[in-house]
PDB file of C-alpha atoms and ligand atoms in Angstrom:
ATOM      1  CA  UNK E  12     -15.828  10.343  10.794  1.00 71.00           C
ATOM      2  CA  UNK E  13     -15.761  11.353   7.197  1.00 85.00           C
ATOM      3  CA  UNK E  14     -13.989  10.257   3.824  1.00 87.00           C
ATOM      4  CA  UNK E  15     -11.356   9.262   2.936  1.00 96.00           C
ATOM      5  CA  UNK E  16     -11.555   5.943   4.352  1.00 98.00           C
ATOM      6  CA  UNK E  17      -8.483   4.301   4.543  1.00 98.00           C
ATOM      7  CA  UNK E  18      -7.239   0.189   4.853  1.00 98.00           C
ATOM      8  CA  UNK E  19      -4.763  -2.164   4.068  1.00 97.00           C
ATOM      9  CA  UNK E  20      -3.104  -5.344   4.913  1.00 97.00           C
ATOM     10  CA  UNK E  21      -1.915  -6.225   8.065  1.00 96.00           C
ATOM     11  CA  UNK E  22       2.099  -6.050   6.858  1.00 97.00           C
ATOM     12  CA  UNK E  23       1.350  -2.728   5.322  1.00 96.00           C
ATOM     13  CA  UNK E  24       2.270  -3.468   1.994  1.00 97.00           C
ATOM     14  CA  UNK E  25      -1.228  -2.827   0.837  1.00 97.00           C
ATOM     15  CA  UNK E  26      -2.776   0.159   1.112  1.00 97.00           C
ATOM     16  CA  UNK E  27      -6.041   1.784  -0.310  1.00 98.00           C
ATOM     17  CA  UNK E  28      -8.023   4.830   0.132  1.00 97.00           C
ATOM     18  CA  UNK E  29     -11.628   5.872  -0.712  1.00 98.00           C
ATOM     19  CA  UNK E  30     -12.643   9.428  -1.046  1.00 97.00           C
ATOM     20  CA  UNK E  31     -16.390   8.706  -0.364  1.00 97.00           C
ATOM     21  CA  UNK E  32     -18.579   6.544   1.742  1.00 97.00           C
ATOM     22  CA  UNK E  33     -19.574   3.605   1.133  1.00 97.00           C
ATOM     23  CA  UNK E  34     -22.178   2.439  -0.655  1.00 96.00           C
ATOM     24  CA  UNK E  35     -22.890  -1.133   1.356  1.00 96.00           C
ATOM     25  CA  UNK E  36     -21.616  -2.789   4.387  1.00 98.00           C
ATOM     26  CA  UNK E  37     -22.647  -6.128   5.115  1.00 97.00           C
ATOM     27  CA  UNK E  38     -22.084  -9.745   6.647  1.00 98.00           C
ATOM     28  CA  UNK E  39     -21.936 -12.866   3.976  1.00 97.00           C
ATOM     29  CA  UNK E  40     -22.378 -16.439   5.313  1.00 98.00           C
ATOM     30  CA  UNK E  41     -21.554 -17.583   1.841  1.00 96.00           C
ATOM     31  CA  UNK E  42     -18.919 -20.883   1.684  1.00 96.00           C
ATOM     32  CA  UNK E  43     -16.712 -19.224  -1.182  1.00 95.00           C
ATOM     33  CA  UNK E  44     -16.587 -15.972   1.513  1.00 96.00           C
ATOM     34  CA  UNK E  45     -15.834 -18.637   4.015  1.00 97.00           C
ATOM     35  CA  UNK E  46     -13.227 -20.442   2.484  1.00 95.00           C
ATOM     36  CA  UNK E  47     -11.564 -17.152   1.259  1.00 95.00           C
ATOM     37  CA  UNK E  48     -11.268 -15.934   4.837  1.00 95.00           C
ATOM     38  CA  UNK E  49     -11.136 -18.900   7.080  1.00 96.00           C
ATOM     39  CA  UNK E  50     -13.667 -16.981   9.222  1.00 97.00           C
ATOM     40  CA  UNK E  51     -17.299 -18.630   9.651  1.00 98.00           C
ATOM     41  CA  UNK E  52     -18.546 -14.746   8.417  1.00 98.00           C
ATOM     42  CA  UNK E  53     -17.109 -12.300   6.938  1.00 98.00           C
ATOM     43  CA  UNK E  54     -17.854  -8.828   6.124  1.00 98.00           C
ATOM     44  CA  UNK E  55     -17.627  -6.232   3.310  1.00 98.00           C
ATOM     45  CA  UNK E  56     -17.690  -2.572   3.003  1.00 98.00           C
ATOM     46  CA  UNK E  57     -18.383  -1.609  -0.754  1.00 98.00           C
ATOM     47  CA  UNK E  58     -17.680   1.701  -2.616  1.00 98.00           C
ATOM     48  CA  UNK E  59     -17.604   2.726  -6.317  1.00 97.00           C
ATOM     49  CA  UNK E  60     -13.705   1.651  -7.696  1.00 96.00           C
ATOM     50  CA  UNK E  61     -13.710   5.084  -9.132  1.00 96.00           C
ATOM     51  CA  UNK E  62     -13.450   6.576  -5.432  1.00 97.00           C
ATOM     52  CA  UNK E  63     -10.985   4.233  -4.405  1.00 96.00           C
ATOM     53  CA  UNK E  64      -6.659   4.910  -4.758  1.00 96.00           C
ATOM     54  CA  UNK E  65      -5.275   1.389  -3.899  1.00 94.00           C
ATOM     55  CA  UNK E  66      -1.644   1.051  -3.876  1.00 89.00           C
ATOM     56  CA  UNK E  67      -1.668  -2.610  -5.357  1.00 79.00           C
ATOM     57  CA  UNK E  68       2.187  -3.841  -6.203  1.00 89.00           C
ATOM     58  CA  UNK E  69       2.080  -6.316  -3.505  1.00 94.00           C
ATOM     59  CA  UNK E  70      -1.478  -7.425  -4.644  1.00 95.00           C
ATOM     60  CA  UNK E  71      -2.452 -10.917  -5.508  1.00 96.00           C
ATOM     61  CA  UNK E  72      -5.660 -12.116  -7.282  1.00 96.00           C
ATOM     62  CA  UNK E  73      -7.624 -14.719  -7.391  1.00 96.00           C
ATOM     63  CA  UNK E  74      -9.915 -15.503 -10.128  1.00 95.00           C
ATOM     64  CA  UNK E  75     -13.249 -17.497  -9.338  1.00 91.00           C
ATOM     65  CA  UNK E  76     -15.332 -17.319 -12.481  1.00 93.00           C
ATOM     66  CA  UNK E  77     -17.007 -13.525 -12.413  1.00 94.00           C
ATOM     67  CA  UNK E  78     -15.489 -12.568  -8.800  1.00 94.00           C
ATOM     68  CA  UNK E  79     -12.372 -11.877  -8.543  1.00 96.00           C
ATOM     69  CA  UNK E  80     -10.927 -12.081  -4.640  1.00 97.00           C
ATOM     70  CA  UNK E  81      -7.847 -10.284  -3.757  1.00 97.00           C
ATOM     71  CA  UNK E  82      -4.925 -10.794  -0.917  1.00 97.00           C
ATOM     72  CA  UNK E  83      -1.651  -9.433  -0.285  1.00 98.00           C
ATOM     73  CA  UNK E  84       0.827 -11.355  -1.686  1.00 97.00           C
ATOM     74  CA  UNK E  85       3.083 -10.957   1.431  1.00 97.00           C
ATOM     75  CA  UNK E  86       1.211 -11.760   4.279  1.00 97.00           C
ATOM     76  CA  UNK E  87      -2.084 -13.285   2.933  1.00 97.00           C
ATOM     77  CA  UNK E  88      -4.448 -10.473   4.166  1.00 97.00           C
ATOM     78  CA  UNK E  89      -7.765 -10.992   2.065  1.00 97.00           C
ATOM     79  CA  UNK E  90      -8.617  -7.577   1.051  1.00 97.00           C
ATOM     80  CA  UNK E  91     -11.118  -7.251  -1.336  1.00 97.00           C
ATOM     81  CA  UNK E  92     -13.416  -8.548  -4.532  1.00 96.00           C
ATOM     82  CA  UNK E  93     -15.069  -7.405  -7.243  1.00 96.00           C
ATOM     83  CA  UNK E  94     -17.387  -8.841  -9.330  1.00 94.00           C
ATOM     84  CA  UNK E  95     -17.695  -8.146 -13.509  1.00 94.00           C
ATOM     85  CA  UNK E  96     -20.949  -8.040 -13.075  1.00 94.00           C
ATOM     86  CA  UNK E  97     -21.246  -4.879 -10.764  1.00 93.00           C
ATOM     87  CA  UNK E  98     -19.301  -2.618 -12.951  1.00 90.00           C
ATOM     88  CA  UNK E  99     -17.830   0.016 -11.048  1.00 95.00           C
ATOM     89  CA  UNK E 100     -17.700  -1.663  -7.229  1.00 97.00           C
ATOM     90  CA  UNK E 101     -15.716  -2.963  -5.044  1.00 97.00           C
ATOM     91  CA  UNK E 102     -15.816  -4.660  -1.628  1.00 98.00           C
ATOM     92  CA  UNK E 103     -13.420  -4.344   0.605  1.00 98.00           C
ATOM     93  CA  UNK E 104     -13.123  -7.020   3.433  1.00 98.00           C
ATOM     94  CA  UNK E 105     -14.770  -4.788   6.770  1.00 98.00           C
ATOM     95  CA  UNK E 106     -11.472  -6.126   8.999  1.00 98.00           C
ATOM     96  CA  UNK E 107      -9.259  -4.612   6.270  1.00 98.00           C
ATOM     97  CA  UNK E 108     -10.227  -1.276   7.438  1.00 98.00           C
ATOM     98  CA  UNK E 109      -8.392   0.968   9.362  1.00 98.00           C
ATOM     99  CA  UNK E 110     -11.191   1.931  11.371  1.00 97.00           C
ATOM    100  CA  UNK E 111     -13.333  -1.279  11.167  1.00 98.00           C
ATOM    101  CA  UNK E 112     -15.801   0.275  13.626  1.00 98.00           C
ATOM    102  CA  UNK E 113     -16.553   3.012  12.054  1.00 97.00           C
ATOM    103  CA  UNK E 114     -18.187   0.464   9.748  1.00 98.00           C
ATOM    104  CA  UNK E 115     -21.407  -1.009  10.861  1.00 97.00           C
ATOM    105  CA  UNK E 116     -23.033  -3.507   8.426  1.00 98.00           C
ATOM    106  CA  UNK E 117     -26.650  -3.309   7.856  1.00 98.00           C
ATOM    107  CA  UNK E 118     -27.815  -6.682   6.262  1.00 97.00           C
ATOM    108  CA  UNK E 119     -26.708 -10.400   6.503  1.00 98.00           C
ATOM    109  CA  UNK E 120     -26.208 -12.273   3.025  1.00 97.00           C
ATOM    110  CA  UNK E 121     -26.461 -15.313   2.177  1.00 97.00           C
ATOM    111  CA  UNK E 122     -27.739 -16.803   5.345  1.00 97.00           C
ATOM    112  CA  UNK E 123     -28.923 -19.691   3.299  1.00 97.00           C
ATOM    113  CA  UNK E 124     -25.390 -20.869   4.255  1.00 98.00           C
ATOM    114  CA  UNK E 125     -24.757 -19.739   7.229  1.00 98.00           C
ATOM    115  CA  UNK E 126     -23.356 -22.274  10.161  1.00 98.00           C
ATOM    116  CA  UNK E 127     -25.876 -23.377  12.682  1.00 97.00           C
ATOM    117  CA  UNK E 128     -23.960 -22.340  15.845  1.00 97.00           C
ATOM    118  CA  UNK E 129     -23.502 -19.157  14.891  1.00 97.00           C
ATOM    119  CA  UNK E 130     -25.716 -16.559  16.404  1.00 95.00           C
ATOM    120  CA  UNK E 131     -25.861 -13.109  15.758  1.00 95.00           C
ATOM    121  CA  UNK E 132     -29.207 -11.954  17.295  1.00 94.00           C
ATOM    122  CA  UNK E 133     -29.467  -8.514  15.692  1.00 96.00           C
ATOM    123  CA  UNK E 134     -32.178  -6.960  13.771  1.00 97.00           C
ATOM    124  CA  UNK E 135     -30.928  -6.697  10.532  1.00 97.00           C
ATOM    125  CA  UNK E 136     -32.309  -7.528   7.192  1.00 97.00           C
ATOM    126  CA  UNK E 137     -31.378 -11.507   6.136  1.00 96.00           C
ATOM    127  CA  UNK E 138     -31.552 -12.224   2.791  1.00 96.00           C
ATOM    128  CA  UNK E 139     -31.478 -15.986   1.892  1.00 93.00           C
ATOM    129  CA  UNK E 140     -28.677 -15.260  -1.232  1.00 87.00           C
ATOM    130  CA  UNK E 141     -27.683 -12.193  -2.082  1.00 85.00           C
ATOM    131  CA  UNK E 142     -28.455  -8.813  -1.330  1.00 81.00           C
ATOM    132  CA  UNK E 143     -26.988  -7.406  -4.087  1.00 80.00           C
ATOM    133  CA  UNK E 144     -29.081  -8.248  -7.600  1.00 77.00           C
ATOM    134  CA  UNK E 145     -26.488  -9.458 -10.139  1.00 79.00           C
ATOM    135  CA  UNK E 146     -27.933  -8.041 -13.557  1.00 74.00           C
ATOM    136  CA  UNK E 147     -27.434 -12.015 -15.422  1.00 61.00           C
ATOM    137  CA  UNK E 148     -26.850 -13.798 -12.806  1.00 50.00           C
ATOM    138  CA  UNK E 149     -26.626 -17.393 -13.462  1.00 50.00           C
ATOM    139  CA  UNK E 150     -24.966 -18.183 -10.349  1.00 49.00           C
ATOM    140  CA  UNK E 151     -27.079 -18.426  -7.678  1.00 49.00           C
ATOM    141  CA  UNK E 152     -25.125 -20.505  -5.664  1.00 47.00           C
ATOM    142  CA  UNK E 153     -22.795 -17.808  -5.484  1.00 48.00           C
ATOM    143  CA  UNK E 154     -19.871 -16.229  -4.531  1.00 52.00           C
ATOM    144  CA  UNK E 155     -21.084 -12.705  -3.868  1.00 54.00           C
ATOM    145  CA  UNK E 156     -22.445 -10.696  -0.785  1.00 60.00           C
TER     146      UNK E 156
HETATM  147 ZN1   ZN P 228       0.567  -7.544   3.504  1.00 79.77          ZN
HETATM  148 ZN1   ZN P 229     -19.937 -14.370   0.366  1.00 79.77          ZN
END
């Protein structure tokens, strides 16, 4: 399967598109992920915001200070975040996808956090925080897969 990639809400009143793959797909045990989600892990596909057509009337945001999370205003679907310190990217939440398969993540983030009964016995990179360097980051606690 090839670009575009396409997603959305599960009432359909999101939509987005991305005319390239993506750049990063991972798992976040992170507690802001968690309590964004409701899930004990979540997952994010990323690709540049310049690649992406996201039909966004419905669209809700939430501001947490440099992330900002986003939902459907409708039915609640998280959908995705972006952070103003990675200029230019966005991660969409992997179940958000229309094709979520398609979309195998590579690296768990944040494990630092992540709950003790859950076990994912794969092979993949762990990174205690996050895998994603944060050019100032003064927030290590983070929000951010
Ligand atoms: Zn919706
Ligand atoms: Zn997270």
């Amino acid at each position: 399967m090839t670009a575009p990639h396409t997603g959305g809400c599960r009432c359909g009143a999101v939509r987005f598109e991305a005319s390239a793959e993506p750049h990063h797909i991972s798992y976040c045990h992170c507690s802001d992920c968690r309590r964004a989600s409701g899930a004990p892990v979540s997952a994010f596909v990323g690709f540049m915001a310049d690649q992406i057509a996201l039909d966004g009337k419905a669209l809700t945001t939430f501001e947490n200070g440099p992330v900002t999370r986003s939902f459907c205003g409708i039915c609640g679907s998280p959908i995705a975040y972006v952070d103003e310190r990675l200029s230019n990217h966005i991660y969409f939440m992997l179940g958000a996808m229309d094709m979520p398969a398609y979309f195998r993540p590579t690296l768990h983030a944040h494990v630092r956090e992540q709950l003790p009964f859950l076990h994912m016995p794969d092979d993949l990179p762990r990174h205690l925080r996050t895998s994603v360097p944060r050019p100032s980051s003064s927030n290590p606690g983070g929000t951010q897969s």
